[in-house]
Structures are given as C-alpha cells and as structure tokens.
Amino acid sequence: MLLEGFSDHFILIPLFMSLTPQLGTVLFLHFVYVIFMALASLKCITRLHSYTKNLSNLSAINNIYHCQEGDIFRDKYSDFCNIHRNFYSKACRASRNKNRLAVVKESINSQRAVRQYCSKTENYLLSSCPTIFVDFLKSKKINRCFFVWSESENKVVASHPELKEIEDWLNDSKNPHYLQHEAIFLAVGMRTNCLLGAFLWKVDRGQACGGIRMTPFTSVEHYLGEGLRLSRRLGVKSALAGLWVSGGKGLILEPKDRQHIQPEFRQKIFYDYGDFLSSLNGCYIAGMDTGVNAFDLFNIHTHTRWVVSGPEDIGGSGNAAAILGKGLLCAMEAALNFLGAGDLSGMKVAIQGAGGIGLAVASGLLDRHAAHVYVTDTSKKSIGDLHDALASKARGRLKVEKVSIGDNAIVGYDCDIFAPCAVGHVLTPETILNIKAKIVCGSANALLASENDTSLLVERDVTYVPEFIPNRMAFVNAANENYGRIYRDPAIERHFDKNWEHSIYYLTQETLKRASEKNITVIEAAYQMADVYIQQKHPLWPDRTKNIIKSLVEGQWHHGQDFWRKRRNFAKSDCT
C-alpha cells in the first residue's frame, strides 16, 4: 500500500537502464530521494519503524495506512506521488530521445518541488493530526502554550511565535468557533505525551467550569473547534441557570492504540491532567464528561483541588442522573403547557437511551400517569435493567427494545414527545423529516447536527426545547459542590420551581414564547436571554478569573514557571 503510487516506476527502471544505465541510475536515485523527503517531512520515519519492526507479512501495512494519522498521511503522500509522476512523464519523454541532460534537469526541478513542498508542511498545524501536533510541540520544546485575548491589542495572542498559524485562525472574523473566548491553555502530558486542553469562554460570572472530555480528534482544528464550541455552550447553560461560574471545557486527546484502557496508563493520563489544572491556579474547574468516570476524577483530585463531580465518598457530587431526569420532566411539562396540551398524563413518550437518565425519565413519566413509554438502547443489559426496575409499576404501559448501534428509527416513532437521552447529533435534515412527535425534549448534548437545522423543526411544526436548558442539573450539581451538601438542597430544588426566573420550567416557557413572538429560532431566543446574564459580573469576585489569566501570562506559565513552586516542571520527579 505504501508503495502503490510508485510501483510503476520500479517496472520502468530496467527500461531506462537498457537505454542508458546512467539515466536509469538518476531516476532510481531520484525515486529514493523523493520517498525519503516525503517520510522526513511527515516526521514519521520513527513511527513507521516502530509499527513495522514486528510485522510478519505485508498485509499489515494496510492496517498501518489506516491508523489514526492515516487521513493526514494519505493526503500528503498523494501530493508526493503527483510530484514524482510529473517527473516520470517528462523524464520518460527525454529518455526516449536519449537526452541525458534533459533527464538530469527534470530530476533537479522535481527535487526542488519536493523541497518547496516540504518547507510548507509545517505550516499546516490546523489540518494535522493532534498526535503530529504534539510531536511538533515537543520538537520546538514547547510543553505549555496558550492563546489569550489581549484587551490592549484587541486580538488573540499566542504564547509562542511558532503557533502564529493558530493565532491567525482564531483572529479570523470568519472563524465560526471563536466567539469572544477568554483563553485556551494547552499542555503536553509529562507522563503520557497526551494533548491536554482547557478552554475558557467569557469569565465575567466567575471561574470557568466544565467537564473533561476524552475522545479521538481528527485534526488540531477539530480539537480546538470542539473545545471552543463546548465551552461557549456551557457558558450559556451556566448563565441561564443563574450560576456564578463561567463556561469552560477540558479536552484530552484519546491516546492511540487504546492505551487509555490500560489501568496504569489511564491513571497517568489523569495525574497529568491534575498537574495541568494545578498549574492554572483555579481559573478553570474541571468536572466529568464523555470518556471520563468518577474514578478518573478521583485520580485528578490526588494532584489538584480544582476538580468536582468526584465520588460521593470523598465529598463529590456523584452521579446526577436522578436530578437530570427530573429537570427533563420539568421541561416537558413546560412545553406542553406552552402548547396548551395539558400535562404528562395520558401522553405517549419515546425515550432514546436506557441509562441512568433514561431510567429516571421513564420512572417519572409512569409516576405522572403517562399512557405509553417506549425506550430503546443499544445495550441489552441497560434495557433489561430498566425493564426489571419499572415493570411492577408500568402495568403494560412500558415497551423496551434493544437496537443496533446507529439505529435512529425511534425518531419516527408515533408519540407525543421524543426524548433523546443517549447520543448527540440525532436531529439531522434526514431524521427531522421522520419526526412524528409534537415535542422534542432530550438531555443528550448537541442534539442538532447543526444549529441551522432548527428552522427545519419549525417548518415541521415540531416544538424543540434546547437541551442545554433541561440538562443543566449535572452542571448545577457540580458547580455548587464547593458550597457543601444538604439533603434536598434548596439551591438544587429551586431549579424545578415554576416561578424562579432561572428555573427550567420558567426558562423553557420564556424561550418558546420569545421565539414565537420575535419569529426567531428557539436557539436564538435562548442565546439572547443568556447574553443579558453573561454580562453580569460576579458579585464578590469581579474580574478575579481574568486576573488569574493575566498573572499566568505575565508569570511565564508557558515557560514552565509556577510562582508557588521553586522548581520548574513540578511533576517531573514522579513521571517515571
């Protein structure tokens, strides 16, 4: 597979040698040179060697070619093939005419083209695979870096000149991801070499807070874009919920070869992230998100205090599934009331996802006398557990079904309310056409594949409740964690009230009402309401988080300096 683009040249070398040995030698040496430059420019000679040293047959090359860097490598490899084919066609014509000088000239021109291309490849940071970006940072001896909004320069400023490409991307007015974010902090894990990130949106309301997500990312642009998008979404969620914290997001690049499922390596990943959080001095407080569990947060907690949502046994807020389900039921009731359709009694509801949230929602619906509850999940165990837990009170009103991964047929189920509580991006232009429910109200993040598709729901006369209104409760639970715990905490219970201006019920109705009156989408209505709250400064600590960020920049954080430590790279002593 690796030699596919050059195979025809091996066949033609004997032909050139038969015409003139010198020309064949030139072609062969040029061929070797091009391959070497291609591999060198991609910085993957060592990586390919480590992959291939234990291979027993060439069929494994195909697996290497489709590794995590496959897409990036394939595009660049194709460019080198084109350069070489161009040389081949010209050299072949010159060889037929026995013009040795022309062949040599074309070889020189082709080598010049290869060198010019290689000089460009390091400018493609955004399109590169994050693991290649980590290699780039290490080659420049950059262990920490940042991109921070500078009020004096009125633009985003990068910590290192080598990162100007990303700085320019962030400052591009056409960039859909960067929307007045305060800072991005990145680091390379000292024990694992994993790419660690913390994204901070507007921080007027307080410290940035948000879960850590550990997933694969196809490119640096994908990694940065997700962090920017999710931190903004959490900022909107926090402002609407009336919390005095701001939007933040932590990202960890999932290591290749599934190293993160190895207990010892996984522990080191979160030790690294704990050290990273400590170095940020509290401007970002981390919690739990996709790919991270409570025990991972416990490991982070052993290296920093700036983490929430840990196990309840050590004072953490634990699993918030029950209150998440309760919040979703409040939003459903608000949407029904807005439509003049009464309450949940007698309603037919389809729930995608039989996990903890799906179980809580299904249980609440049965308690509220729903006529029919249909639940699907890809896990046979989750479906069985939900059925066993609710069968006694369902009395024939519950139907459960195990489905295959990627099966979204439930979107078209004949019901009054569709509640996606499993995965995001369920609502696409294709699936929206199949919706039979009058209300879509779910807890999964990013239900819409694109926010522009909200208008399609309006055209279908489907009332959509933006998920960041009802699914706030895990965030609320975590954000309040440092204030202590109370049984049936009033600070939690008020979110289920119908009259408090930040309650789920009240905001759901206000969002739907504003969208209807102003003829805008519910997403736009929610953002308009959030914009008012986002500008409010923390009543006790105005600009505190901004000052922390400023101190990190001025204190040379990006060069490994921590004012509270006399030595640099404080985690180095236990990285073995």
Coordinates of C-alpha atoms in Angstrom, one line a residue, residues 65-544:
Y65 CA -2.0 3.0 6.5
H66 CA -5.4 3.4 8.2
C67 CA -4.0 4.3 11.6
Q68 CA -5.0 7.5 13.3
E69 CA -2.7 9.6 11.2
G70 CA -3.9 7.8 8.0
D71 CA -6.0 10.5 6.6
I72 CA -3.3 13.2 7.0
F73 CA -0.6 10.9 5.7
R74 CA -2.6 9.8 2.8
D75 CA -3.3 13.4 1.6
K76 CA 0.4 14.4 1.8
Y77 CA 1.6 11.1 0.3
S78 CA -0.6 11.7 -2.7
D79 CA 1.0 15.1 -3.2
F80 CA 4.4 13.5 -3.4
C81 CA 3.1 10.8 -5.8
N82 CA 1.9 13.6 -8.1
I83 CA 5.3 15.3 -8.0
H84 CA 7.1 12.1 -8.8
R85 CA 4.6 11.2 -11.6
N86 CA 5.1 14.6 -13.2
F87 CA 8.9 14.0 -13.2
Y88 CA 8.4 10.5 -14.6
S89 CA 6.4 11.6 -17.6
K90 CA 8.9 14.3 -18.5
A91 CA 11.9 12.1 -17.9
C92 CA 10.4 9.3 -19.9
R93 CA 10.0 11.5 -23.0
A94 CA 13.5 12.8 -22.6
S95 CA 14.9 9.3 -22.2
R96 CA 13.2 8.1 -25.3
N97 CA 15.0 10.8 -27.1
K98 CA 18.2 9.8 -25.3
N99 CA 18.5 13.3 -23.9
R100 CA 20.5 12.7 -20.8
L101 CA 20.8 16.4 -19.9
A102 CA 17.0 16.9 -20.0
V103 CA 16.5 13.9 -17.6
V104 CA 19.0 15.4 -15.1
K105 CA 17.3 18.8 -15.5
E106 CA 13.9 17.3 -14.8
S107 CA 15.3 15.5 -11.8
I108 CA 16.7 18.7 -10.3
N109 CA 13.4 20.5 -10.9
S110 CA 11.5 17.7 -9.2
Q111 CA 13.7 17.7 -6.2
R112 CA 13.3 21.5 -5.9
A113 CA 9.5 21.0 -6.0
V114 CA 9.8 18.4 -3.2
R115 CA 11.9 20.7 -1.1
Q116 CA 9.4 23.5 -1.6
Y117 CA 6.5 21.3 -0.6
C118 CA 8.4 20.0 2.5
S119 CA 9.0 23.6 3.6
K120 CA 5.3 24.2 3.6
T121 CA 4.2 21.1 5.6
E122 CA 5.0 22.6 9.0
N123 CA 2.6 25.4 8.3
Y124 CA -0.3 23.0 8.3
L125 CA -0.8 22.8 12.0
L126 CA -4.6 23.1 11.9
S127 CA -5.0 20.2 9.5
S128 CA -2.5 17.9 11.1
C129 CA -3.5 15.1 13.4
P130 CA -3.2 16.1 17.1
T131 CA -0.5 13.5 17.7
I132 CA 1.6 15.1 15.0
F133 CA 0.9 18.4 16.6
V134 CA 2.2 17.0 19.9
D135 CA 5.4 15.9 18.1
F136 CA 5.7 19.4 16.6
L137 CA 5.4 21.0 20.1
K138 CA 8.0 18.6 21.5
S139 CA 10.3 19.4 18.6
K140 CA 10.1 23.1 19.5
K141 CA 10.5 22.3 23.2
I142 CA 7.0 23.6 23.9
N143 CA 5.4 21.8 26.9
R144 CA 2.8 24.5 27.6
C145 CA 1.2 27.1 25.4
F146 CA -1.7 29.5 25.4
F147 CA -3.9 31.7 23.2
V148 CA -5.3 34.6 25.3
W149 CA -7.4 37.6 24.4
S150 CA -5.4 40.8 24.8
E151 CA -7.5 43.8 25.5
S152 CA -4.6 46.1 24.7
E153 CA -4.1 44.6 21.3
N154 CA -7.8 43.8 20.8
K155 CA -7.0 40.3 19.4
V156 CA -5.9 36.8 20.5
V157 CA -2.2 36.5 21.2
A158 CA -0.3 33.2 21.1
S159 CA 2.4 32.3 23.7
H160 CA 4.9 31.2 21.0
P161 CA 5.7 32.6 17.5
E162 CA 5.7 29.1 16.2
L163 CA 1.9 29.0 16.8
K164 CA 1.1 32.0 14.7
E165 CA -1.0 29.9 12.2
I166 CA -3.4 29.0 15.0
E167 CA -3.4 32.6 16.3
D168 CA -4.4 33.9 12.9
W169 CA -7.1 31.3 12.7
L170 CA -8.6 32.4 16.0
N171 CA -8.4 36.0 14.9
D172 CA -10.1 35.3 11.6
S173 CA -13.5 37.0 11.6
K174 CA -14.9 34.2 9.6
N175 CA -14.0 31.6 12.2
P176 CA -17.4 30.2 13.4
H177 CA -15.9 28.7 16.6
Y178 CA -14.1 31.6 18.3
L179 CA -16.7 33.9 19.9
Q180 CA -15.0 36.1 22.5
H181 CA -13.3 33.3 24.4
E182 CA -11.0 34.5 27.1
A183 CA -8.3 31.9 26.8
I184 CA -7.1 28.5 25.6
F185 CA -4.4 26.7 27.5
L186 CA -2.7 23.6 26.1
A187 CA -0.1 21.3 27.6
V188 CA 1.7 18.0 26.7
G189 CA 1.3 15.4 29.5
M190 CA 4.6 14.8 31.1
R191 CA 3.9 11.1 31.8
T192 CA 1.9 10.2 28.7
N193 CA 2.5 12.8 26.0
C194 CA -1.3 13.3 25.7
L195 CA -2.5 16.6 24.5
L196 CA -4.3 18.4 27.4
G197 CA -6.6 21.4 26.9
A198 CA -8.6 23.9 28.9
F199 CA -11.0 26.3 27.1
L200 CA -12.4 29.4 28.8
W201 CA -15.3 31.4 27.4
K202 CA -16.4 34.8 28.9
V203 CA -15.4 34.7 32.5
D204 CA -17.2 37.7 34.0
R205 CA -19.5 35.5 36.0
G206 CA -16.7 33.7 37.7
Q207 CA -14.3 30.8 37.3
A208 CA -14.7 28.7 34.2
C209 CA -16.3 25.4 34.9
G210 CA -17.0 22.4 32.7
G211 CA -16.4 18.7 32.2
I212 CA -13.4 17.0 30.8
R213 CA -14.0 15.0 27.6
M214 CA -11.6 12.3 26.4
T215 CA -12.2 11.3 22.8
P216 CA -10.4 11.0 19.5
F217 CA -10.0 14.1 17.3
T218 CA -9.2 14.0 13.6
S219 CA -7.2 17.3 13.4
V220 CA -6.0 20.1 15.5
E221 CA -8.8 22.3 14.1
H222 CA -11.3 19.7 15.2
Y223 CA -9.8 19.6 18.7
L224 CA -9.8 23.4 19.1
G225 CA -13.2 23.8 17.5
E226 CA -14.8 21.4 19.8
G227 CA -13.3 23.0 22.9
L228 CA -14.4 26.4 21.8
R229 CA -17.9 25.3 20.9
L230 CA -18.5 23.3 24.1
S231 CA -17.1 25.9 26.4
R232 CA -19.4 28.5 24.9
R233 CA -22.4 26.2 25.2
L234 CA -21.6 25.6 28.9
G235 CA -21.3 29.4 29.4
V236 CA -24.8 29.8 28.0
K237 CA -26.1 27.0 30.2
S238 CA -24.5 28.4 33.3
A239 CA -25.8 31.9 32.7
L240 CA -29.3 30.7 32.1
A241 CA -29.1 28.6 35.3
G242 CA -28.2 31.6 37.3
L243 CA -24.8 30.1 38.4
W244 CA -21.9 32.3 39.3
V245 CA -19.4 30.4 37.2
S246 CA -18.5 30.7 33.5
G247 CA -18.2 28.4 30.6
G248 CA -15.2 26.1 30.4
K249 CA -14.2 22.8 28.8
G250 CA -11.4 20.3 29.2
L251 CA -10.2 18.1 26.4
I252 CA -7.9 15.2 26.4
L253 CA -6.8 13.6 23.1
E254 CA -7.6 9.9 23.4
P255 CA -4.3 8.1 23.0
K256 CA -3.8 5.9 20.0
D257 CA -3.7 2.1 20.2
R258 CA -6.3 2.2 23.0
Q259 CA -3.7 2.9 25.7
H260 CA -6.3 4.6 27.8
I261 CA -7.9 1.3 28.6
Q262 CA -4.7 0.1 30.4
P263 CA -5.2 0.9 34.1
E264 CA -1.7 2.2 34.8
F265 CA -1.5 4.3 31.7
R266 CA -5.0 5.7 32.3
Q267 CA -4.1 6.7 35.8
K268 CA -1.1 8.6 34.5
I269 CA -3.3 10.5 32.0
F270 CA -5.4 11.9 34.8
Y271 CA -2.3 12.5 37.0
D272 CA -1.1 14.6 34.1
Y273 CA -4.4 16.5 33.9
G274 CA -4.4 17.1 37.6
D275 CA -0.9 18.7 37.4
F276 CA -2.2 20.8 34.4
L277 CA -5.1 22.0 36.5
S278 CA -3.0 22.9 39.4
S279 CA -0.7 25.0 37.1
L280 CA -3.7 27.0 36.0
N281 CA -4.3 28.3 39.6
G282 CA -8.1 27.9 39.6
C283 CA -9.1 29.8 36.5
Y284 CA -10.7 26.5 35.3
I285 CA -12.6 23.9 37.4
A286 CA -12.9 20.5 35.8
G287 CA -15.8 18.0 36.0
M288 CA -16.9 14.9 34.2
D289 CA -17.9 14.4 30.6
T290 CA -17.7 11.8 27.8
G291 CA -14.9 9.2 28.2
V292 CA -14.2 10.2 31.9
N293 CA -15.6 8.5 35.0
A294 CA -15.7 9.3 38.7
F295 CA -12.6 7.2 39.5
D296 CA -10.7 9.2 36.8
L297 CA -11.7 12.4 38.7
F298 CA -10.5 10.9 41.9
N299 CA -7.1 10.4 40.3
I300 CA -7.2 14.0 39.2
H301 CA -8.1 15.0 42.7
T302 CA -4.9 13.4 44.0
H303 CA -3.0 16.1 42.1
T304 CA -5.2 19.1 42.3
R305 CA -8.1 20.6 44.2
W306 CA -9.6 22.2 41.1
V307 CA -12.0 19.4 40.2
V308 CA -15.6 18.5 41.0
S309 CA -18.0 15.6 40.4
G310 CA -15.8 13.1 42.2
P311 CA -17.1 10.1 44.1
E312 CA -19.6 10.9 46.9
D313 CA -17.5 9.1 49.4
I314 CA -14.9 11.8 49.3
G315 CA -17.3 14.7 49.2
G316 CA -18.0 14.8 45.5
S317 CA -21.5 15.4 43.9
G318 CA -21.5 12.0 42.3
N319 CA -24.0 10.7 39.7
A320 CA -26.6 13.4 38.8
A321 CA -28.8 11.1 36.7
A322 CA -31.8 11.4 39.0
I323 CA -32.0 15.2 39.1
L324 CA -31.2 15.3 35.3
G325 CA -34.3 13.2 34.7
K326 CA -36.3 15.5 37.0
G327 CA -35.2 18.5 35.1
L328 CA -36.2 16.9 31.8
L329 CA -39.6 16.2 33.1
C330 CA -40.0 19.9 34.1
A331 CA -39.1 21.0 30.6
M332 CA -41.6 18.6 29.0
E333 CA -44.4 19.9 31.3
A334 CA -43.4 23.5 30.4
A335 CA -43.5 22.7 26.6
L336 CA -46.9 21.0 26.9
N337 CA -48.3 23.9 28.9
F338 CA -47.0 26.4 26.3
L339 CA -48.8 24.5 23.6
G340 CA -52.0 24.3 25.7
A341 CA -51.8 20.5 25.7
G342 CA -52.2 19.9 29.4
D343 CA -49.7 17.8 31.4
L344 CA -47.9 14.5 31.0
S345 CA -50.9 12.4 32.0
G346 CA -52.1 10.3 29.0
M347 CA -49.0 11.2 26.9
K348 CA -47.0 8.8 24.7
V349 CA -43.3 9.3 25.1
A350 CA -40.4 7.8 23.2
I351 CA -37.0 7.8 25.1
Q352 CA -33.7 7.0 23.3
G353 CA -31.3 5.7 25.9
A354 CA -31.9 3.4 28.9
G355 CA -29.1 4.6 31.1
G356 CA -29.4 6.4 34.4
I357 CA -31.1 9.4 32.8
G358 CA -33.4 7.3 30.7
L359 CA -34.4 5.3 33.7
A360 CA -35.2 8.4 35.8
V361 CA -37.3 9.9 33.0
A362 CA -39.2 6.7 32.3
S363 CA -39.9 6.3 36.0
G364 CA -41.1 9.9 36.4
L365 CA -43.4 9.5 33.3
L366 CA -45.0 6.4 34.7
D367 CA -45.5 8.2 38.1
R368 CA -47.2 11.1 36.2
H369 CA -49.6 8.6 34.5
A370 CA -48.2 8.7 31.0
A371 CA -50.2 6.4 28.7
H372 CA -47.3 4.8 27.0
V373 CA -43.5 4.9 27.4
Y374 CA -41.2 3.4 24.7
V375 CA -37.5 3.0 25.4
T376 CA -34.6 1.9 23.2
D377 CA -30.9 1.3 23.8
T378 CA -28.0 -0.4 22.2
S379 CA -27.2 -2.2 25.5
K380 CA -29.1 -5.4 26.2
K381 CA -28.1 -5.0 29.9
S382 CA -29.4 -1.4 30.2
I383 CA -32.7 -2.4 28.6
G384 CA -33.1 -5.4 30.9
D385 CA -32.2 -3.4 34.0
L386 CA -34.7 -0.6 33.1
H387 CA -37.5 -3.2 32.4
D388 CA -36.8 -5.0 35.7
A389 CA -36.8 -1.7 37.7
L390 CA -40.1 -0.4 36.3
A391 CA -42.1 -3.5 35.3
S392 CA -44.1 -3.6 38.6
K393 CA -45.5 0.0 38.2
A394 CA -45.6 0.1 34.4
R395 CA -48.7 -2.2 34.2
G396 CA -48.5 -2.6 30.5
R397 CA -47.5 1.0 29.7
L398 CA -43.8 0.3 29.1
K399 CA -42.2 -1.1 26.0
V400 CA -38.5 -1.6 25.7
E401 CA -36.3 -2.7 22.7
K402 CA -32.7 -3.3 22.1
V403 CA -31.5 -1.8 18.9
S404 CA -28.2 -1.9 16.9
I405 CA -25.7 0.9 17.1
G406 CA -26.6 3.8 14.9
D407 CA -30.3 2.8 14.7
N408 CA -32.3 6.0 15.0
A409 CA -35.6 4.6 13.9
I410 CA -37.1 5.8 17.2
V411 CA -37.0 9.3 15.8
G412 CA -40.0 8.4 13.7
Y413 CA -42.0 6.7 16.5
D414 CA -45.6 7.7 16.7
C415 CA -45.7 9.6 20.0
D416 CA -46.4 13.0 21.6
I417 CA -42.8 13.6 23.0
F418 CA -39.5 12.4 21.7
A419 CA -36.7 12.4 24.3
P420 CA -33.2 11.7 23.0
C421 CA -31.1 10.8 26.1
A422 CA -28.3 8.8 24.6
V423 CA -26.1 10.5 22.0
G424 CA -25.9 13.8 20.2
H425 CA -26.4 14.7 16.5
V426 CA -29.6 12.7 16.4
L427 CA -31.5 15.5 14.7
T428 CA -30.3 15.8 11.1
P429 CA -32.1 17.1 8.0
E430 CA -32.9 13.4 7.2
T431 CA -34.2 12.3 10.6
I432 CA -36.1 15.6 11.2
L433 CA -38.3 14.6 8.2
N434 CA -39.3 11.4 10.0
I435 CA -40.4 13.0 13.4
K436 CA -44.0 12.3 14.3
A437 CA -43.8 13.8 17.8
K438 CA -45.0 17.3 18.5
I439 CA -42.3 18.0 21.1
V440 CA -38.6 17.1 21.1
C441 CA -37.1 17.5 24.6
G442 CA -33.9 15.5 25.4
S443 CA -30.9 15.5 27.6
A444 CA -28.1 14.4 25.2
N445 CA -25.7 17.2 24.3
A446 CA -25.7 18.7 20.8
L447 CA -28.9 17.0 19.6
L448 CA -28.8 19.0 16.4
A449 CA -26.1 18.1 13.9
S450 CA -26.2 21.8 13.0
E451 CA -28.0 24.7 14.8
N452 CA -29.1 25.8 11.4
D453 CA -31.4 22.8 11.3
T454 CA -33.6 24.4 14.0
S455 CA -35.6 26.1 11.2
L456 CA -36.4 22.6 9.7
L457 CA -38.1 21.7 13.0
V458 CA -40.2 24.9 12.8
E459 CA -41.2 24.0 9.3
R460 CA -42.3 20.6 10.5
D461 CA -44.3 22.3 13.3
V462 CA -42.1 20.5 16.0
T463 CA -41.6 22.3 19.3
Y464 CA -37.9 21.9 20.2
V465 CA -36.6 22.6 23.7
P466 CA -32.8 23.4 23.5
E467 CA -31.2 20.6 25.5
F468 CA -28.9 23.0 27.4
I469 CA -31.9 24.3 29.4
P470 CA -33.2 20.9 30.9
N471 CA -29.8 19.0 31.0
R472 CA -28.2 21.6 33.3
M473 CA -28.6 19.7 36.5
A474 CA -25.3 17.8 36.4
F475 CA -23.6 21.1 35.8
V476 CA -25.6 22.8 38.6
N477 CA -24.8 19.9 41.0
A478 CA -21.1 20.2 40.3
A479 CA -20.9 24.0 40.3
N480 CA -22.4 24.1 43.8
E481 CA -20.2 21.3 45.2
N482 CA -17.7 23.5 46.9
Y483 CA -20.5 25.1 49.0
G484 CA -21.2 21.9 50.8
R485 CA -24.1 19.3 50.7
I486 CA -27.6 19.4 52.0
Y487 CA -30.3 16.8 51.8
R488 CA -32.9 18.1 49.3
D489 CA -30.8 21.1 48.9
P490 CA -32.9 24.3 48.3
A491 CA -30.2 25.6 45.9
I492 CA -30.9 22.5 43.8
E493 CA -34.7 22.2 44.2
R494 CA -35.3 25.8 43.1
H495 CA -34.4 24.8 39.5
F496 CA -37.6 22.7 39.5
D497 CA -39.7 25.6 40.6
K498 CA -42.2 27.1 38.1
N499 CA -41.7 30.8 39.1
W500 CA -38.0 31.4 39.7
E501 CA -36.6 33.3 36.7
H502 CA -33.7 30.7 36.3
S503 CA -35.8 27.6 36.8
I504 CA -36.0 25.0 34.0
Y505 CA -39.8 25.3 33.7
Y506 CA -39.8 29.2 33.6
L507 CA -36.9 29.4 31.1
T508 CA -38.4 26.8 28.8
Q509 CA -41.6 28.7 28.5
E510 CA -39.9 32.1 28.2
T511 CA -37.6 30.7 25.4
L512 CA -40.5 29.3 23.4
K513 CA -42.5 32.4 23.9
R514 CA -39.7 34.7 22.8
A515 CA -39.0 32.6 19.7
S516 CA -42.7 32.7 18.8
E517 CA -43.2 36.5 19.4
K518 CA -40.0 37.5 17.6
N519 CA -40.2 34.9 14.8
I520 CA -36.7 33.6 15.6
T521 CA -35.5 30.0 16.4
V522 CA -35.5 28.8 20.0
I523 CA -31.7 28.6 19.9
E524 CA -31.5 32.3 19.0
A525 CA -34.1 33.1 21.7
A526 CA -32.1 31.2 24.3
Y527 CA -28.8 32.9 23.3
Q528 CA -30.5 36.3 23.5
M529 CA -31.7 35.6 27.0
A530 CA -28.2 34.3 28.0
D531 CA -26.4 37.4 26.7
V532 CA -28.1 39.5 29.3
Y533 CA -26.9 37.3 32.2
I534 CA -23.4 36.7 30.8
Q535 CA -22.5 40.4 31.1
Q536 CA -23.2 40.4 34.8
K537 CA -20.0 40.2 36.9
H538 CA -19.5 38.0 39.9
P539 CA -20.9 40.0 42.9
L540 CA -18.0 39.1 45.2
W541 CA -15.1 38.5 42.9
P542 CA -15.4 40.7 39.7
D543 CA -12.6 40.1 37.2
R544 CA -11.0 37.5 39.5

